[in-house]
């Protein structure tokens, strides 16, 4: 009999900001580290969110695929500019047209939700995590909590292992000599 199953509802929305030079592994590592540090399970991620034009960025697309093919929402910079965030950036505002991508996109895709993790940065990416007010999609079972399975015991009765095949020896050949040590 199997043990209880932990069920984690898909309520997390991850906002991602990625520069054109962001690598696939950089974004996924940043997200994975951020989830772990916050004590959140990656199977609870319902969707990713970013600014218009970045959903097809290789790092964003690859991260979505690694999370089980979660959808990626895009929001125009003008819409993101209207979302109040705790960590706006004038530099991002000048470059993208909104002072926040990760935090604003996470909140924009989680209506009625709240920001759980403010933006975290790597060299070329940012992530922020919001929790939606209601689960988005089916709950995802994440862990089987049961005692470890032990292999069955040996069948009762006498057990006779098969004898090992006889060992044969053959002379070792070294380059430049025959088995007897004479030159070839």
XYZ file of C-alpha atoms in Angstrom, residues 16 23-29 42 48 55-69 72:
26
model
C 11.035 36.956 -15.674
C 21.543 32.041 -21.131
C 19.002 29.249 -20.679
C 20.754 27.795 -17.662
C 21.204 31.199 -16.033
C 17.463 31.878 -15.867
C 16.540 28.378 -14.709
C 19.306 28.369 -12.065
C 8.739 24.323 -8.410
C 5.638 32.536 -16.309
C 8.069 35.022 -24.348
C 10.036 33.533 -27.244
C 13.416 34.339 -25.702
C 15.310 31.007 -25.616
C 15.949 31.252 -21.862
C 12.301 31.996 -21.061
C 10.985 29.290 -23.393
C 13.472 26.702 -22.056
C 12.550 27.525 -18.455
C 8.852 27.088 -19.266
C 9.617 23.720 -20.858
C 11.661 22.585 -17.843
C 8.715 23.471 -15.617
C 6.457 21.092 -17.514
C 5.413 23.362 -20.350
C 4.156 32.268 -20.697
